[in-house]
CSV table of C-alpha atoms in Angstrom, one decimal:
chain,number,residue,atom,x,y,z
A,201,MET,CA,33.8,-4.0,2.6
A,202,ALA,CA,31.2,-1.2,2.9
A,203,LYS,CA,32.5,-0.3,6.4
A,204,LYS,CA,36.3,-0.4,5.2
A,205,TYR,CA,35.7,1.9,2.3
A,206,GLY,CA,32.9,4.0,4.3
A,207,ASP,CA,34.1,7.4,2.7
A,208,SER,CA,34.7,6.1,-0.8
A,209,PRO,CA,32.6,5.1,-3.7
A,210,LEU,CA,32.7,1.5,-4.6
A,211,SER,CA,33.6,0.6,-8.3
A,212,THR,CA,34.0,-3.1,-8.1
A,213,LEU,CA,30.7,-4.9,-7.2
A,214,SER,CA,29.1,-6.5,-10.1
A,215,HIS,CA,31.5,-9.4,-10.4
A,216,ASN,CA,29.6,-10.7,-7.4
A,217,ILE,CA,26.6,-11.4,-9.4
A,218,ASP,CA,27.2,-14.8,-10.7
A,219,LEU,CA,25.0,-18.1,-11.1
A,220,VAL,CA,25.0,-18.9,-7.6
A,221,TRP,CA,24.2,-15.4,-6.9
A,222,LEU,CA,21.3,-15.5,-9.3
A,223,HIS,CA,20.1,-18.8,-7.9
A,224,GLU,CA,19.6,-17.3,-4.4
A,225,ALA,CA,17.9,-14.2,-5.8
A,226,PHE,CA,15.4,-16.4,-7.5
A,227,ARG,CA,15.0,-18.3,-4.3
A,228,ARG,CA,13.8,-15.2,-2.4
A,229,LEU,CA,11.2,-14.5,-4.7
A,230,ASN,CA,7.7,-14.5,-3.7
A,231,ARG,CA,6.2,-17.5,-5.4
A,232,ASN,CA,2.8,-16.2,-5.7
A,233,SER,CA,3.7,-12.8,-7.1
A,234,ALA,CA,1.8,-11.2,-10.1
A,235,THR,CA,3.0,-11.7,-13.5
A,236,GLY,CA,4.5,-8.8,-15.5
A,237,VAL,CA,4.0,-7.8,-19.1
A,238,ASP,CA,5.2,-11.2,-20.5
A,239,GLY,CA,2.7,-13.0,-18.5
A,240,GLN,CA,5.3,-15.6,-17.1
A,241,SER,CA,4.9,-16.7,-13.5
A,242,VAL,CA,7.7,-17.6,-11.2
A,243,ALA,CA,6.9,-21.1,-11.5
A,244,ALA,CA,7.0,-21.1,-15.0
A,245,TYR,CA,10.4,-19.3,-15.2
A,246,GLY,CA,11.8,-21.9,-12.7
A,247,GLU,CA,11.0,-24.9,-15.0
A,248,ARG,CA,14.0,-24.1,-17.2
A,249,LEU,CA,15.9,-22.1,-14.4
A,250,GLU,CA,19.4,-22.9,-15.1
A,251,GLU,CA,19.0,-22.1,-18.7
A,252,ASN,CA,17.1,-18.9,-18.0
A,253,LEU,CA,19.7,-17.6,-15.5
A,254,CYS,CA,22.5,-18.4,-17.6
A,255,ASP,CA,21.0,-16.5,-20.4
A,256,LEU,CA,20.1,-13.5,-18.1
A,257,LEU,CA,23.9,-13.5,-16.8
A,258,GLU,CA,25.4,-13.5,-20.1
A,259,ARG,CA,23.1,-10.4,-21.2
A,260,VAL,CA,24.0,-8.6,-18.0
A,261,LYS,CA,27.8,-9.1,-18.4
A,262,SER,CA,27.7,-8.2,-22.0
A,263,GLY,CA,25.5,-5.2,-21.6
A,264,LYS,CA,22.7,-6.7,-23.9
A,265,TYR,CA,20.1,-6.9,-21.2
A,266,ARG,CA,17.2,-4.5,-21.9
A,267,ALA,CA,14.8,-3.8,-19.2
A,268,PRO,CA,11.2,-4.6,-20.1
A,269,SER,CA,8.4,-2.1,-19.3
A,270,VAL,CA,6.4,-2.5,-16.0
A,271,LYS,CA,2.8,-3.4,-15.9
A,272,ARG,CA,0.8,-1.0,-14.1
A,273,GLY,CA,-1.6,-2.1,-11.3
A,274,TYR,CA,-3.7,-0.6,-8.5
A,275,VAL,CA,-4.4,-1.2,-4.9
A,276,PRO,CA,-6.8,0.4,-2.6
A,277,LYS,CA,-5.5,3.2,-0.6
A,278,ASP,CA,-7.4,4.5,2.7
A,279,GLY,CA,-10.7,3.2,1.2
A,280,LYS,CA,-11.0,6.2,-1.0
A,281,GLU,CA,-8.4,6.2,-3.8
A,282,LEU,CA,-6.1,3.8,-5.7
A,283,ARG,CA,-2.4,3.7,-5.4
A,284,PRO,CA,-0.7,2.7,-8.6
A,285,ILE,CA,1.9,-0.1,-8.2
A,286,GLY,CA,4.4,-1.5,-10.8
A,287,ILE,CA,4.7,-5.1,-11.5
A,288,PRO,CA,7.9,-6.1,-13.3
A,289,THR,CA,8.6,-9.4,-15.1
A,290,THR,CA,9.8,-12.3,-13.3
A,291,GLU,CA,13.2,-12.0,-14.9
A,292,ASN,CA,13.3,-8.5,-13.9
A,293,LYS,CA,12.5,-9.6,-10.4
A,294,VAL,CA,15.5,-11.8,-10.2
A,295,LEU,CA,17.8,-9.5,-11.3
A,296,GLU,CA,16.5,-6.6,-9.1
A,297,ARG,CA,16.6,-8.9,-6.1
A,298,ALA,CA,20.4,-9.8,-7.0
A,299,VAL,CA,21.0,-6.1,-7.1
A,300,VAL,CA,19.3,-5.3,-3.8
A,301,MET,CA,21.3,-8.1,-2.2
A,302,LEU,CA,24.6,-6.2,-3.2
A,303,LEU,CA,23.3,-2.6,-2.2
A,304,GLU,CA,21.8,-3.8,1.1
A,305,PRO,CA,25.0,-4.3,3.1
A,306,ILE,CA,26.5,-1.2,1.5
A,307,TYR,CA,23.7,1.1,2.5
A,308,GLU,CA,23.0,-0.5,5.9
A,309,ALA,CA,26.3,0.5,7.0
A,310,CYS,CA,25.1,4.2,6.6
A,311,PHE,CA,21.3,4.0,7.3
A,312,ASP,CA,20.2,5.9,10.3
A,313,ASP,CA,18.6,4.0,13.5
A,314,GLY,CA,15.4,6.1,12.9
A,315,SER,CA,14.6,4.4,9.6
A,316,TYR,CA,12.6,1.0,9.7
A,317,GLY,CA,11.0,0.5,6.5
A,318,PHE,CA,12.1,-2.1,3.9
A,319,ARG,CA,15.2,-2.9,6.1
A,320,ASN,CA,16.4,-6.6,7.6
A,321,ARG,CA,15.5,-7.3,11.0
A,322,ARG,CA,13.6,-4.0,11.3
A,323,SER,CA,9.9,-3.7,11.4
A,324,ALA,CA,6.8,-1.4,11.8
A,325,HIS,CA,6.4,-2.5,15.4
A,326,GLN,CA,9.8,-1.5,16.3
A,327,ALA,CA,9.0,1.9,14.9
A,328,LEU,CA,6.1,2.0,17.1
A,329,ALA,CA,8.0,1.0,20.1
A,330,THR,CA,10.5,3.8,19.6
A,331,ILE,CA,7.8,6.3,19.4
A,332,ARG,CA,6.2,5.1,22.8
A,333,GLU,CA,9.4,4.8,24.5
A,334,HIS,CA,10.7,8.5,23.3
A,335,ILE,CA,7.3,9.8,24.4
A,336,VAL,CA,7.1,8.0,27.9
A,337,GLU,CA,10.7,8.9,28.9
A,338,ARG,CA,9.8,12.7,28.2
A,339,ASP,CA,6.2,12.8,29.4
A,340,GLY,CA,5.1,13.7,25.9
A,341,CYS,CA,6.2,15.9,23.2
A,342,TRP,CA,5.3,17.9,20.1
A,343,VAL,CA,4.8,15.7,17.1
A,344,VAL,CA,5.2,16.7,13.4
A,345,ASP,CA,3.2,14.4,11.6
A,346,VAL,CA,4.3,14.7,7.9
A,347,ASP,CA,2.8,13.4,4.7
A,348,VAL,CA,4.8,13.4,1.5
A,349,ARG,CA,2.6,14.0,-1.6
A,350,LYS,CA,3.0,10.9,-4.1
A,351,TYR,CA,6.5,10.3,-3.0
A,352,PHE,CA,7.2,7.3,-5.1
A,353,ASP,CA,5.9,8.9,-8.0
A,354,THR,CA,7.8,12.2,-7.8
A,355,ILE,CA,11.4,11.0,-7.0
A,356,PRO,CA,13.5,12.6,-9.7
A,357,HIS,CA,15.6,10.1,-11.6
A,358,ASP,CA,18.6,12.5,-12.1
A,359,ARG,CA,18.8,13.5,-8.5
A,360,LEU,CA,18.4,9.9,-7.2
A,361,ARG,CA,21.0,8.5,-9.7
A,362,ALA,CA,23.3,11.4,-8.7
A,363,ILE,CA,22.9,10.2,-4.8
A,364,ILE,CA,23.5,6.6,-5.8
A,365,ARG,CA,26.9,7.6,-7.6
A,366,GLN,CA,28.2,9.2,-4.2
A,367,ARG,CA,28.3,5.6,-2.8
A,368,VAL,CA,28.3,3.3,-5.9
A,369,LYS,CA,30.6,3.7,-9.0
A,370,ASP,CA,30.3,0.2,-10.8
A,371,GLY,CA,29.2,0.8,-14.2
A,372,VAL,CA,27.2,-2.3,-14.5
A,373,LEU,CA,25.0,-1.5,-11.5
A,374,LEU,CA,24.6,2.2,-12.4
A,375,ARG,CA,23.4,1.1,-16.0
A,376,LEU,CA,21.1,-1.5,-14.7
A,377,ILE,CA,19.5,1.0,-12.3
A,378,GLY,CA,19.4,3.7,-15.2
A,379,LYS,CA,17.6,1.0,-17.4
A,380,TRP,CA,14.9,0.2,-14.7
A,381,LEU,CA,14.1,4.0,-14.2
A,382,LYS,CA,13.7,4.5,-18.0
A,383,ALA,CA,11.9,1.2,-18.8
A,384,GLY,CA,8.4,3.0,-18.9
A,385,THR,CA,5.1,1.7,-17.7
A,386,LEU,CA,2.3,-0.3,-19.6
A,387,GLU,CA,-1.1,0.5,-19.0
A,388,ALA,CA,-4.2,-0.2,-21.2
A,389,GLY,CA,-2.0,-1.3,-23.9
A,390,ARG,CA,0.0,2.0,-24.0
A,391,ILE,CA,3.6,2.5,-22.6
A,392,SER,CA,4.3,5.9,-21.0
A,393,TYR,CA,7.9,7.3,-19.9
A,394,SER,CA,8.6,9.6,-16.9
A,395,ASP,CA,11.9,11.2,-15.7
A,396,THR,CA,10.4,10.7,-12.0
A,397,GLY,CA,9.1,8.1,-9.8
A,398,THR,CA,10.2,4.5,-8.8
A,399,PRO,CA,7.1,2.3,-9.3
A,400,GLN,CA,5.9,0.7,-5.9
A,401,GLY,CA,5.5,-3.1,-6.1
A,402,GLY,CA,9.1,-3.4,-7.7
A,403,VAL,CA,11.8,-5.3,-6.0
A,404,ILE,CA,14.4,-2.6,-6.3
A,405,SER,CA,11.9,0.3,-5.6
A,406,PRO,CA,12.2,0.3,-1.8
A,407,MET,CA,15.9,0.3,-1.7
A,408,LEU,CA,15.9,3.3,-3.9
A,409,SER,CA,13.2,5.0,-2.0
A,410,ASN,CA,15.2,4.4,1.0
A,411,ILE,CA,18.4,5.7,-0.4
A,412,TYR,CA,16.7,8.7,-1.5
A,413,LEU,CA,15.0,9.6,1.6
A,414,HIS,CA,18.3,9.0,3.6
A,415,GLU,CA,19.9,11.7,1.9
A,416,VAL,CA,17.0,14.2,1.7
A,417,LEU,CA,15.7,13.7,5.2
A,418,ASP,CA,17.7,11.1,7.6
A,419,SER,CA,21.2,12.2,7.4
A,420,TRP,CA,20.2,15.8,6.8
A,421,PHE,CA,18.0,15.9,10.2
A,422,VAL,CA,20.6,13.9,12.3
A,423,GLU,CA,23.8,15.9,11.4
A,424,GLU,CA,22.7,19.3,10.5
A,425,ILE,CA,19.3,20.0,12.2
A,426,ALA,CA,18.9,18.1,15.3
A,427,PRO,CA,22.1,19.7,17.1
A,428,GLN,CA,20.3,23.1,16.6
A,429,LEU,CA,16.9,22.0,18.4
A,430,GLN,CA,16.0,21.8,22.0
A,431,GLY,CA,16.4,18.7,24.0
A,432,SER,CA,16.6,15.2,22.2
A,433,PRO,CA,14.6,15.5,19.0
A,434,LYS,CA,14.0,12.3,17.4
A,435,LEU,CA,13.1,11.2,13.8
A,436,VAL,CA,11.0,7.8,13.2
A,437,ARG,CA,10.5,6.9,9.6
A,438,PHE,CA,8.9,3.9,7.9
A,439,ALA,CA,9.6,4.2,4.0
A,440,ASP,CA,7.9,7.4,3.1
A,441,ASP,CA,5.8,7.9,6.4
A,442,PHE,CA,7.6,9.6,9.4
A,443,VAL,CA,7.2,11.9,12.5
A,444,LEU,CA,9.3,14.3,14.2
A,445,LEU,CA,9.3,14.2,18.1
A,446,LEU,CA,10.2,17.6,19.3
A,447,GLU,CA,10.6,19.5,22.6
A,448,SER,CA,8.7,22.6,21.8
A,449,ARG,CA,6.1,24.1,19.5
A,450,GLU,CA,8.7,26.6,18.3
A,451,ASP,CA,11.0,23.6,17.1
A,452,ALA,CA,7.9,22.0,15.3
A,453,GLU,CA,7.0,25.1,13.4
A,454,ARG,CA,10.7,25.6,12.3
A,455,MET,CA,10.9,22.1,11.1
A,456,LEU,CA,7.9,22.6,9.0
A,457,GLU,CA,9.5,25.4,7.4
A,458,LEU,CA,12.7,23.8,6.8
A,459,LEU,CA,11.1,20.5,5.6
A,460,SER,CA,9.1,22.3,2.8
A,461,VAL,CA,12.4,24.1,1.5
A,462,ARG,CA,14.5,21.0,1.8
A,463,PHE,CA,11.9,18.8,-0.1
A,464,GLU,CA,11.1,21.2,-2.6
A,465,GLU,CA,15.0,21.3,-3.4
A,466,TYR,CA,14.9,17.7,-4.0
A,467,GLY,CA,11.8,17.7,-6.2
A,468,LEU,CA,9.3,16.4,-3.4
A,469,THR,CA,6.3,18.1,-1.9
A,470,ILE,CA,5.1,18.1,1.7
A,471,HIS,CA,1.4,17.8,1.7
A,472,PRO,CA,0.0,20.9,3.3
A,473,GLU,CA,-3.4,19.5,4.5
A,474,LYS,CA,-2.3,16.2,5.6
A,475,THR,CA,0.9,17.6,7.5
A,476,ARG,CA,0.2,18.8,11.0
A,477,ILE,CA,1.7,19.8,14.4
A,478,VAL,CA,0.2,17.7,17.4
A,479,ASP,CA,0.4,18.8,20.9
A,480,PHE,CA,1.2,15.3,22.5
A,481,ARG,CA,2.4,16.6,25.8
A,482,HIS,CA,1.3,14.8,28.9
A,483,PRO,CA,-2.3,16.0,29.6
A,484,TRP,CA,-1.0,17.7,32.9
A,485,LYS,CA,1.6,19.4,31.1
A,486,SER,CA,-0.3,20.9,28.3
A,487,GLY,CA,-3.5,21.6,30.6
A,488,ARG,CA,-5.9,20.6,27.8
A,489,LYS,CA,-7.7,17.8,26.1
A,490,PRO,CA,-4.8,15.6,24.7
A,491,GLU,CA,-4.5,15.6,20.7
A,492,THR,CA,-3.9,12.5,18.7
A,493,PHE,CA,-2.0,11.5,15.6
A,494,ASP,CA,-2.2,8.4,13.2
A,495,PHE,CA,1.1,6.5,12.3
A,496,LEU,CA,1.5,3.0,10.7
A,497,GLY,CA,-2.2,2.1,11.0
A,498,PHE,CA,-2.5,3.0,14.8
A,499,THR,CA,-4.0,6.3,16.4
A,500,HIS,CA,-1.6,7.3,19.4
A,501,TYR,CA,-3.5,8.9,22.3
A,502,TRP,CA,-3.1,9.8,26.1
A,503,GLY,CA,-5.6,7.2,27.8
A,504,LYS,CA,-6.7,6.7,31.4
A,505,THR,CA,-5.0,4.0,33.5
A,506,ARG,CA,-6.5,1.9,36.4
A,507,ASN,CA,-5.1,4.3,39.0
A,508,ASN,CA,-6.6,7.2,37.4
A,509,GLY,CA,-3.4,8.6,35.8
A,510,PHE,CA,-2.5,8.8,32.1
A,511,ALA,CA,-0.6,6.5,29.7
A,512,ALA,CA,0.7,6.5,26.1
A,513,LYS,CA,-1.5,4.1,24.2
A,514,LYS,CA,-2.3,3.3,20.5
A,515,LYS,CA,-5.3,1.6,18.9
A,516,THR,CA,-6.4,0.8,15.3
A,517,ALA,CA,-6.7,3.9,13.3
A,518,SER,CA,-10.4,4.3,12.3
A,519,LYS,CA,-9.6,4.5,8.7
A,520,LYS,CA,-7.6,1.1,8.7
A,521,LEU,CA,-10.6,-0.5,10.8
A,522,THR,CA,-13.2,0.8,8.4
A,523,ARG,CA,-11.1,-0.3,5.4
A,524,SER,CA,-10.7,-3.7,6.9
A,525,LEU,CA,-14.3,-4.2,7.7
A,526,LYS,CA,-15.2,-3.3,4.1
A,527,GLU,CA,-13.1,-5.9,2.9
A,528,ILE,CA,-14.4,-8.7,5.1
A,529,HIS,CA,-17.9,-7.6,4.0
A,530,GLN,CA,-17.1,-7.9,0.4
A,531,TRP,CA,-15.1,-11.2,1.0
A,532,CYS,CA,-18.1,-12.7,2.8
A,533,LYS,CA,-20.4,-11.6,0.0
A,534,GLU,CA,-18.3,-13.0,-2.8
A,535,ASN,CA,-17.6,-16.3,-1.1
A,536,ARG,CA,-21.0,-17.0,0.6
A,537,HIS,CA,-21.7,-19.9,-1.5
A,538,ARG,CA,-18.4,-21.7,-0.6
A,539,PRO,CA,-18.5,-24.7,1.9
A,540,LEU,CA,-18.7,-23.5,5.5
A,541,LYS,CA,-15.4,-25.3,6.3
A,542,TRP,CA,-13.7,-23.6,3.6
A,543,GLN,CA,-14.9,-20.1,4.6
A,544,HIS,CA,-14.1,-20.8,8.3
A,545,GLU,CA,-10.4,-21.7,7.5
A,546,ARG,CA,-10.0,-18.4,5.4
A,547,LEU,CA,-11.8,-16.2,7.8
A,548,SER,CA,-9.5,-17.7,10.6
A,549,LYS,CA,-6.4,-16.7,8.8
A,550,LYS,CA,-7.7,-13.3,8.0
A,551,LEU,CA,-8.5,-12.8,11.9
A,552,LEU,CA,-5.0,-14.1,12.6
A,553,GLY,CA,-3.4,-11.9,10.3
A,554,HIS,CA,-5.4,-9.0,11.6
A,555,TYR,CA,-4.4,-9.7,15.1
A,556,GLY,CA,-0.7,-10.4,13.9
A,557,TYR,CA,-0.3,-6.6,13.2
A,558,TYR,CA,-2.9,-4.8,15.3
A,559,GLY,CA,-2.5,-7.1,18.4
A,560,VAL,CA,-0.6,-4.6,20.6
A,561,GLN,CA,-1.1,-4.1,24.1
A,562,GLY,CA,-4.1,-1.8,25.0
A,563,ASN,CA,-5.8,-2.4,21.7
A,564,TYR,CA,-8.0,-5.3,22.8
A,565,GLU,CA,-11.1,-3.5,22.3
A,566,SER,CA,-10.5,-2.7,18.6
A,567,LEU,CA,-9.7,-6.4,18.1
A,568,SER,CA,-12.9,-7.4,19.8
A,569,ARG,CA,-14.9,-5.1,17.6
A,570,PHE,CA,-13.2,-6.4,14.5
A,571,LEU,CA,-14.1,-10.1,15.7
A,572,HIS,CA,-17.8,-8.9,16.3
A,573,PHE,CA,-18.2,-7.4,12.7
A,574,VAL,CA,-16.6,-10.5,11.1
A,575,LYS,CA,-19.1,-12.6,12.8
A,576,GLN,CA,-21.9,-10.2,12.1
A,577,ARG,CA,-21.1,-10.1,8.2
A,578,TRP,CA,-20.4,-13.8,8.2
A,579,ARG,CA,-23.7,-14.6,9.4
A,580,TYR,CA,-25.5,-11.9,7.5
A,581,TRP,CA,-24.2,-13.4,4.1
A,582,LEU,CA,-24.9,-17.1,5.2
A,583,ASN,CA,-28.3,-16.1,6.2
A,584,ARG,CA,-28.9,-14.5,2.7
A,585,ARG,CA,-27.6,-17.7,0.9
A,586,SER,CA,-29.8,-20.0,3.0
A,587,ARG,CA,-33.0,-21.4,1.3
A,588,GLU,CA,-34.2,-22.7,4.5
A,589,ARG,CA,-37.5,-21.0,6.1
A,590,ASN,CA,-35.6,-19.9,9.2
A,591,GLY,CA,-32.3,-19.1,7.4
A,592,MET,CA,-29.1,-18.5,9.5
A,593,LYS,CA,-30.4,-17.1,12.6
A,594,TRP,CA,-28.2,-15.7,15.5
A,595,ALA,CA,-28.8,-18.8,17.7
A,596,ARG,CA,-28.0,-21.2,15.0
A,597,PHE,CA,-25.0,-19.2,14.2
A,598,ASN,CA,-23.8,-18.8,17.7
A,599,LYS,CA,-24.0,-22.5,18.3
A,600,LEU,CA,-22.3,-23.5,15.1
A,601,THR,CA,-19.4,-21.0,15.8
A,602,SER,CA,-19.2,-22.0,19.6
A,603,GLU,CA,-19.1,-25.7,18.8
A,604,TYR,CA,-18.0,-26.6,15.4
A,605,LEU,CA,-16.5,-23.5,13.5
A,606,LYS,CA,-14.8,-21.5,16.2
A,607,LEU,CA,-13.1,-18.2,15.2
A,608,PRO,CA,-9.7,-17.3,16.8
A,609,PRO,CA,-10.3,-14.8,19.7
A,610,PRO,CA,-8.5,-11.5,20.0
A,611,ARG,CA,-5.0,-11.8,21.0
A,612,ILE,CA,-2.1,-9.5,22.0
A,613,VAL,CA,0.8,-10.5,20.1
A,614,HIS,CA,3.1,-7.6,20.7
A,615,LYS,CA,4.1,-6.9,24.3
A,616,GLN,CA,5.4,-3.5,25.3
A,617,ARG,CA,8.8,-3.1,26.2
A,618,LEU,CA,9.1,-2.3,29.8
A,619,VAL,CA,9.4,1.5,30.0
A,620,GLU,CA,8.4,3.6,32.9
A,621,GLN,CA,5.0,4.7,32.3
A,622,CYS,CA,4.2,8.9,32.7
A,623,SER,CA,1.2,7.9,34.8
A,624,PHE,CA,0.5,9.2,38.0
A,625,ASN,CA,-2.3,9.2,40.6
A,626,LEU,CA,-4.5,12.1,40.8
């Protein structure tokens, strides 16, 4: 239906939300997600699931549904500051998921190929592969590395709802989205309201943020700006993080000016200190020391190859590695009195999770450093807890981890797609 009526807003959608639809929405919830302002867990909501869903459906259809306020929480960001997140109630998560299930096929039909965040069958590693392929095929490029200041907190509600109405005119869905945007945030016992922002952490928030940036950035760049630029410009975006891969510095400087004006028009701000132009041309083209840029947790750089040429590579970004190491240090400290087997199982899972994301080709050295530090911190805190005279010395620890409690070795999980490397002999 989304493709059939691609040029017209859809006005009859909410009838799809029935009891079966809500059951499926509940099934897709994370069972371990945090509780909202009512303190009700997913498990507790599921104990009387049929009754709860019937009541929710009746209130939605009759217009009696009222969106509860969103509990404010915080998660670390770059190890220096805290990022605010919103935690809806379980019932709200069910309804938001049901609406997302309706909106996904509608917007998937028009979202651009350069968008990878919060979309089915798309991932950060696909975005990384796209960047590498573009760079390799063109022997490098100029990169505009953009940072949007507090994107999720500054999306104007009126502009967002106007953009949604261009594609969706179902009154029930529009009212639900309006209620969620106006629900307010509960923090330290006080509720605050704002005309901007979609709280990170909510089920509907990623979809709304993608819809807004598709209008503000993706379609604008592809349809209006790219045809005016040299060569084959490329936009790669994951949520609010994006880079522009361009042919010349002139185009890069022009794009910075255009982006600032465009984003200001839509109530957003480009961070002047964190946004920069990077000369990522092949070292032989630029004739100077290669520059680097960080994107999606990796530092992208030109590295030497075995035949003394250059290749586009990536490694764990220093900020991300430092943050991961600090988390391991704190975890080992807090859990040092737990049984060794228990600690080993969980540290192994943490290592496998780290390898699962950062295990890309060419990043083996960073993975090895991470494993070495995990062993170092684990031994340190085991030694601190020991009441034996000799404690947990390295000899004993190495024997323990090599014979009985082996930690997973570094592994490359993500193989690079075969693309001709721009790597030549000197």
